[in-house]
Amino acid sequence: MSGDERILIAGGGPVGVVTALALAQRGFPVTVFESEPDISDAPRAATTHPATLELLADLGLIDDVIRLGLTARKFQFRDRPSGALVAEFDHETLRQDTRFPLVVQCEQHKLARLALDRLRALPDAEVHFSARVAAVDAHAGNVGVTVETPGGRKKFRGAFLVGADGGRSTVRKSVGIQFEGYTFPERFVVLTTRFDFEAERGYCYRNYFSDPDEWANLFKVAGDDGRGQWRVVFPTRREESDDEALSDAGVQGRLQRFFPKPKPYEVVHRNLYKAHQRVAATFRKGRVLLAGDAAHVNNPIGGLGLNCGIHDGVELAERLARFRDGQGGEEELDLYDRRRRPLNIEFVQSQTVNNKKRLEEKDPAVRAANFEQLRATAADPARHRQFLLRTSLIESVRKAALIV
Ligand SMILES: Cc1cc2nc3c(=O)[nH]c(=O)nc-3n(C[C@H](O)[C@H](O)[C@H](O)COP(=O)(O)OP(=O)(O)OC[C@H]3O[C@@H](n4cnc5c(N)ncnc54)[C@H](O)[C@@H]3O)c2cc1C
């Protein structure tokens, strides 16, 4: 790399700041542009899998992530109509495979803030809020961005640009990379309540409910005050309007059908999300690299999207460092795309699509067969471990090393 080695990063979401931290720790000067005035605390990712915990440990974030999150060793599949437990999986089975045989439920805004604090303590790391990357000007030798700020439009230049600006990525669109895939017709409602599903119903911190009429996911997170909150995720009905889904009647109706109780639920947040399965046609175009949701989006069942984005960011920092240090040429940068894109398709797209199909299956015979398969997998120690190696992304990390 010649001249200024600065890496520009569009997007101060969790992937943007973790990528910036990974780069800054390798000695790169970095500049992050975030369009919003602060880190968003919308309730999205929390589930952080073993392979990702290992990366966060290498970045020096693991103790804080565990401290601010909740440890969830097990997860359960249930049949919602009967309430029956179908299968339980225990990460302890992975003790020989990982330093972290557990999942940590740590909300993504906490992770982003932790990474941001670490980043700010490093030399030559700049972070601009209320700074929207509006245009990209990529050349063979460097890349420029035009950024909209409260003080007007400003131009910045760097050696590379990382597009970590989310599913609607301006960077991806600016360089003409297609976002192939589809959007689900239904939306996903996320309701957050303080009702204690562990005390009242014996549920663990991660639960997946199969139901031909309305599947559900239920998770516990610590919340900002550490008192604990439960998030329930449901699909909307196709004909249901957004207003209806978010109305008091809609929200209470859903929660009461899920678990009836005499008093109304105390609902802390109500949010609605569109869900997609899309992958960018390439993760690299010249000096522009895509990471996180800018490169791939998926439905949240299985909690894989952000995890995969963190793996992108760490891989990208390694490839750029090798390129800078003369340990490889352009092929180092191409390797980023050759590894991350197929791994996203094989491990994240396929698992999340299958997870959704399994939960929403309507055919009674297929449902019964799915349940039997889950039971048999959980009951057999070798299959139990194999299943978790995949869900925890450990298998994807092992496979990455084989793509050279
Ligand atoms: C309900 C729900 C639950 C989920 N649960 C999980 C889970 O448990 N585990 C998991 O791994 N994943 C989960 N996900 C997915 C996860 O939330 C996303 O994968 C994650 O947010 C991606 O992070 P990101 O930084 O790539 O993108 P984002 O979080 O979208 O951040 C992008 C940032 O870029 C900024 N930005 C946008 N445009 C510009 C621009 N032009 N210039 C500058 N800044 C810009 C945005 O303001 C934003 O801050 C869930 C998603 C949903 C909806």
CSV table of N, CA and C and ligand atoms in Angstrom, one decimal, residues 9-17 33-36 38-40 43-49 105 108 131-134 164-171 188 190 219 231 233 273-274 291-294 296-300 302-309, ligand 1:
chain,number,residue,atom,x,y,z
A,9,ILE,N,-14.8,3.7,6.6
A,9,ILE,CA,-15.8,2.8,6.9
A,9,ILE,C,-17.2,3.5,7.0
A,10,ALA,N,-18.0,3.1,6.1
A,10,ALA,CA,-19.4,3.7,6.1
A,10,ALA,C,-20.3,2.8,7.0
A,11,GLY,N,-20.8,3.4,8.0
A,11,GLY,CA,-21.7,2.7,8.9
A,11,GLY,C,-21.1,2.4,10.3
A,12,GLY,N,-21.7,3.0,11.3
A,12,GLY,CA,-21.3,2.8,12.7
A,12,GLY,C,-22.2,1.9,13.4
A,13,GLY,N,-22.7,0.9,12.7
A,13,GLY,CA,-23.4,-0.2,13.4
A,13,GLY,C,-22.4,-1.2,14.0
A,14,PRO,N,-22.9,-2.3,14.5
A,14,PRO,CA,-22.0,-3.2,15.2
A,14,PRO,C,-20.9,-3.7,14.2
A,15,VAL,N,-21.2,-4.0,13.0
A,15,VAL,CA,-20.2,-4.5,12.1
A,15,VAL,C,-19.1,-3.4,11.7
A,16,GLY,N,-19.6,-2.2,11.5
A,16,GLY,CA,-18.7,-1.1,11.1
A,16,GLY,C,-17.7,-0.8,12.3
A,17,VAL,N,-18.2,-0.8,13.5
A,17,VAL,CA,-17.3,-0.4,14.6
A,17,VAL,C,-16.3,-1.6,14.9
A,33,PHE,N,-17.9,6.6,9.4
A,33,PHE,CA,-19.0,7.6,9.2
A,33,PHE,C,-20.3,6.9,9.6
A,34,GLU,N,-21.1,7.5,10.5
A,34,GLU,CA,-22.4,7.0,10.9
A,34,GLU,C,-23.4,8.0,10.6
A,35,SER,N,-24.4,7.7,9.9
A,35,SER,CA,-25.4,8.7,9.4
A,35,SER,C,-26.3,9.2,10.6
A,36,GLU,N,-26.5,8.3,11.6
A,36,GLU,CA,-27.3,8.8,12.7
A,36,GLU,C,-26.5,9.5,13.8
A,38,ASP,N,-26.3,8.8,16.9
A,38,ASP,CA,-25.8,7.9,17.9
A,38,ASP,C,-26.0,6.5,17.5
A,39,ILE,N,-25.4,5.5,18.2
A,39,ILE,CA,-25.6,4.1,18.0
A,39,ILE,C,-27.1,3.8,18.2
A,40,SER,N,-27.7,3.0,17.2
A,40,SER,CA,-29.1,2.7,17.4
A,40,SER,C,-29.3,1.6,18.5
A,43,PRO,N,-34.1,-3.0,19.2
A,43,PRO,CA,-33.9,-4.4,19.6
A,43,PRO,C,-33.7,-5.3,18.4
A,44,ARG,N,-32.5,-5.7,18.1
A,44,ARG,CA,-32.2,-6.6,17.0
A,44,ARG,C,-31.3,-7.7,17.5
A,45,ALA,N,-30.1,-7.8,17.1
A,45,ALA,CA,-29.3,-9.0,17.5
A,45,ALA,C,-29.0,-9.0,19.0
A,46,ALA,N,-28.9,-10.2,19.5
A,46,ALA,CA,-28.4,-10.4,20.8
A,46,ALA,C,-27.6,-11.7,20.9
A,47,THR,N,-28.1,-12.8,20.2
A,47,THR,CA,-27.5,-14.1,20.3
A,47,THR,C,-26.1,-14.1,19.7
A,48,THR,N,-25.1,-14.4,20.5
A,48,THR,CA,-23.7,-14.4,20.0
A,48,THR,C,-23.1,-15.8,20.2
A,49,HIS,N,-22.7,-16.4,19.1
A,49,HIS,CA,-22.4,-17.8,19.1
A,49,HIS,C,-20.9,-18.0,19.5
A,105,GLN,N,-26.1,-13.8,25.2
A,105,GLN,CA,-27.2,-12.9,24.7
A,105,GLN,C,-26.8,-11.5,25.1
A,108,GLN,N,-27.0,-5.9,20.5
A,108,GLN,CA,-26.0,-5.4,19.6
A,108,GLN,C,-25.6,-4.0,19.9
A,131,ALA,N,-23.1,11.7,10.0
A,131,ALA,CA,-22.3,11.8,8.8
A,131,ALA,C,-22.7,10.7,7.8
A,132,ARG,N,-23.5,11.1,6.8
A,132,ARG,CA,-24.0,10.1,5.9
A,132,ARG,C,-23.2,10.0,4.6
A,133,VAL,N,-22.6,8.8,4.3
A,133,VAL,CA,-21.9,8.7,3.1
A,133,VAL,C,-22.9,8.7,1.9
A,134,ALA,N,-22.8,9.7,1.1
A,134,ALA,CA,-23.8,10.0,0.0
A,134,ALA,C,-23.3,9.5,-1.3
A,164,ALA,N,-20.2,-0.9,5.4
A,164,ALA,CA,-20.8,-1.6,6.5
A,164,ALA,C,-22.1,-0.8,6.9
A,165,ASP,N,-22.8,-0.3,5.8
A,165,ASP,CA,-23.9,0.6,6.0
A,165,ASP,C,-25.2,-0.1,5.9
A,166,GLY,N,-25.3,-1.4,6.3
A,166,GLY,CA,-26.6,-2.0,6.5
A,166,GLY,C,-27.2,-2.5,5.2
A,167,GLY,N,-28.4,-3.1,5.3
A,167,GLY,CA,-29.0,-3.8,4.2
A,167,GLY,C,-29.3,-2.9,3.0
A,168,ARG,N,-29.6,-1.6,3.3
A,168,ARG,CA,-29.9,-0.7,2.2
A,168,ARG,C,-28.7,0.0,1.7
A,169,SER,N,-27.5,-0.5,2.0
A,169,SER,CA,-26.2,0.1,1.7
A,169,SER,C,-26.1,1.1,0.5
A,170,THR,N,-25.8,2.3,0.8
A,170,THR,CA,-25.5,3.3,-0.3
A,170,THR,C,-24.2,2.9,-1.0
A,171,VAL,N,-23.2,2.4,-0.2
A,171,VAL,CA,-21.9,2.0,-0.8
A,171,VAL,C,-22.2,0.9,-1.9
A,188,PHE,N,-41.8,-9.2,10.6
A,188,PHE,CA,-41.6,-9.9,11.9
A,188,PHE,C,-41.8,-8.9,13.0
A,190,VAL,N,-41.4,-7.8,16.8
A,190,VAL,CA,-40.6,-8.1,18.0
A,190,VAL,C,-41.2,-7.4,19.2
A,219,PHE,N,-36.7,-15.1,23.6
A,219,PHE,CA,-35.3,-14.9,24.2
A,219,PHE,C,-35.3,-14.1,25.4
A,231,ARG,N,-37.8,-11.1,24.8
A,231,ARG,CA,-38.2,-10.7,23.4
A,231,ARG,C,-39.0,-11.8,22.8
A,233,VAL,N,-40.7,-13.0,19.2
A,233,VAL,CA,-40.7,-12.7,17.7
A,233,VAL,C,-41.8,-13.5,17.1
A,273,TYR,N,-40.1,-5.5,11.6
A,273,TYR,CA,-39.0,-5.6,10.7
A,273,TYR,C,-39.4,-6.3,9.4
A,274,LYS,N,-38.9,-5.9,8.3
A,274,LYS,CA,-39.0,-6.7,7.1
A,274,LYS,C,-37.8,-7.7,7.1
A,291,ALA,N,-19.3,-5.5,4.1
A,291,ALA,CA,-19.3,-6.4,5.2
A,291,ALA,C,-20.6,-6.3,6.0
A,292,GLY,N,-21.0,-7.3,6.7
A,292,GLY,CA,-22.3,-7.3,7.4
A,292,GLY,C,-23.5,-7.2,6.6
A,293,ASP,N,-24.5,-6.6,7.0
A,293,ASP,CA,-25.8,-6.5,6.3
A,293,ASP,C,-25.7,-5.9,4.9
A,294,ALA,N,-24.7,-5.1,4.7
A,294,ALA,CA,-24.5,-4.5,3.4
A,294,ALA,C,-24.2,-5.6,2.4
A,296,HIS,N,-24.9,-9.1,3.1
A,296,HIS,CA,-25.9,-10.2,3.2
A,296,HIS,C,-26.9,-10.0,4.2
A,297,VAL,N,-28.1,-10.3,3.9
A,297,VAL,CA,-29.2,-10.2,4.9
A,297,VAL,C,-30.0,-11.6,5.0
A,298,ASN,N,-30.5,-11.9,6.1
A,298,ASN,CA,-31.2,-13.1,6.3
A,298,ASN,C,-32.3,-13.0,7.4
A,299,ASN,N,-33.2,-13.9,7.5
A,299,ASN,CA,-34.2,-13.8,8.6
A,299,ASN,C,-33.5,-14.1,9.9
A,300,PRO,N,-34.0,-13.6,11.0
A,300,PRO,CA,-33.3,-13.7,12.3
A,300,PRO,C,-33.4,-15.0,13.0
A,302,GLY,N,-32.3,-18.2,14.3
A,302,GLY,CA,-31.0,-18.8,14.5
A,302,GLY,C,-30.0,-17.8,14.9
A,303,GLY,N,-30.3,-16.5,14.8
A,303,GLY,CA,-29.4,-15.5,15.3
A,303,GLY,C,-28.0,-15.5,14.6
A,304,LEU,N,-28.0,-15.4,13.3
A,304,LEU,CA,-26.7,-15.6,12.5
A,304,LEU,C,-26.2,-14.4,11.8
A,305,GLY,N,-27.1,-13.4,11.5
A,305,GLY,CA,-26.7,-12.3,10.6
A,305,GLY,C,-25.5,-11.5,11.1
A,306,LEU,N,-25.7,-11.0,12.4
A,306,LEU,CA,-24.6,-10.2,12.9
A,306,LEU,C,-23.3,-11.0,13.2
A,307,ASN,N,-23.6,-12.2,13.7
A,307,ASN,CA,-22.4,-13.1,13.9
A,307,ASN,C,-21.6,-13.2,12.6
A,308,CYS,N,-22.2,-13.4,11.5
A,308,CYS,CA,-21.5,-13.6,10.2
A,308,CYS,C,-20.8,-12.2,9.9
A,309,GLY,N,-21.5,-11.1,10.2
A,309,GLY,CA,-20.9,-9.8,9.9
A,309,GLY,C,-19.6,-9.6,10.7
B,1,LIG,C1,-35.4,-8.8,15.1
B,1,LIG,C2,-34.0,-9.1,14.7
B,1,LIG,C3,-33.3,-9.9,15.5
B,1,LIG,C4,-31.9,-10.3,15.2
B,1,LIG,N1,-31.3,-11.1,16.0
B,1,LIG,C5,-30.0,-11.5,15.6
B,1,LIG,C6,-29.2,-12.3,16.5
B,1,LIG,O1,-29.7,-12.7,17.6
B,1,LIG,N2,-27.9,-12.6,16.1
B,1,LIG,C7,-27.4,-12.2,14.9
B,1,LIG,O2,-26.3,-12.5,14.6
B,1,LIG,N3,-28.1,-11.3,14.1
B,1,LIG,C8,-29.4,-11.0,14.4
B,1,LIG,N4,-30.1,-10.1,13.7
B,1,LIG,C9,-29.4,-9.5,12.5
B,1,LIG,C10,-28.6,-8.2,13.0
B,1,LIG,O3,-29.4,-7.3,13.6
B,1,LIG,C11,-27.9,-7.6,11.7
B,1,LIG,O4,-27.2,-8.6,11.0
B,1,LIG,C12,-26.9,-6.5,12.2
B,1,LIG,O5,-27.6,-5.3,12.7
B,1,LIG,C13,-26.0,-6.1,11.1
B,1,LIG,O6,-25.1,-5.1,11.5
B,1,LIG,P1,-24.5,-4.1,10.5
B,1,LIG,O7,-23.6,-3.2,11.3
B,1,LIG,O8,-24.0,-4.8,9.3
B,1,LIG,O9,-25.7,-3.3,10.0
B,1,LIG,P2,-26.7,-2.3,10.8
B,1,LIG,O10,-26.9,-2.7,12.2
B,1,LIG,O11,-27.9,-2.1,9.9
B,1,LIG,O12,-25.8,-0.9,10.8
B,1,LIG,C14,-25.6,-0.1,9.7
B,1,LIG,C15,-25.3,1.3,10.2
B,1,LIG,O13,-25.0,2.1,9.0
B,1,LIG,C16,-25.7,3.3,9.2
B,1,LIG,N5,-25.8,3.8,7.8
B,1,LIG,C17,-26.7,3.5,6.8
B,1,LIG,N6,-26.5,4.1,5.7
B,1,LIG,C18,-25.4,4.9,5.9
B,1,LIG,C19,-24.7,5.8,5.1
B,1,LIG,N7,-25.0,6.1,3.8
B,1,LIG,N8,-23.6,6.5,5.6
B,1,LIG,C20,-23.2,6.3,6.9
B,1,LIG,N9,-23.9,5.4,7.8
B,1,LIG,C21,-25.0,4.7,7.3
B,1,LIG,C22,-26.9,3.0,9.9
B,1,LIG,O14,-27.5,4.2,10.5
B,1,LIG,C23,-26.5,1.9,10.8
B,1,LIG,O15,-26.1,2.5,12.1
B,1,LIG,C24,-31.4,-9.7,14.0
B,1,LIG,C25,-32.1,-8.8,13.2
B,1,LIG,C26,-33.4,-8.5,13.6
B,1,LIG,C27,-34.2,-7.6,12.7
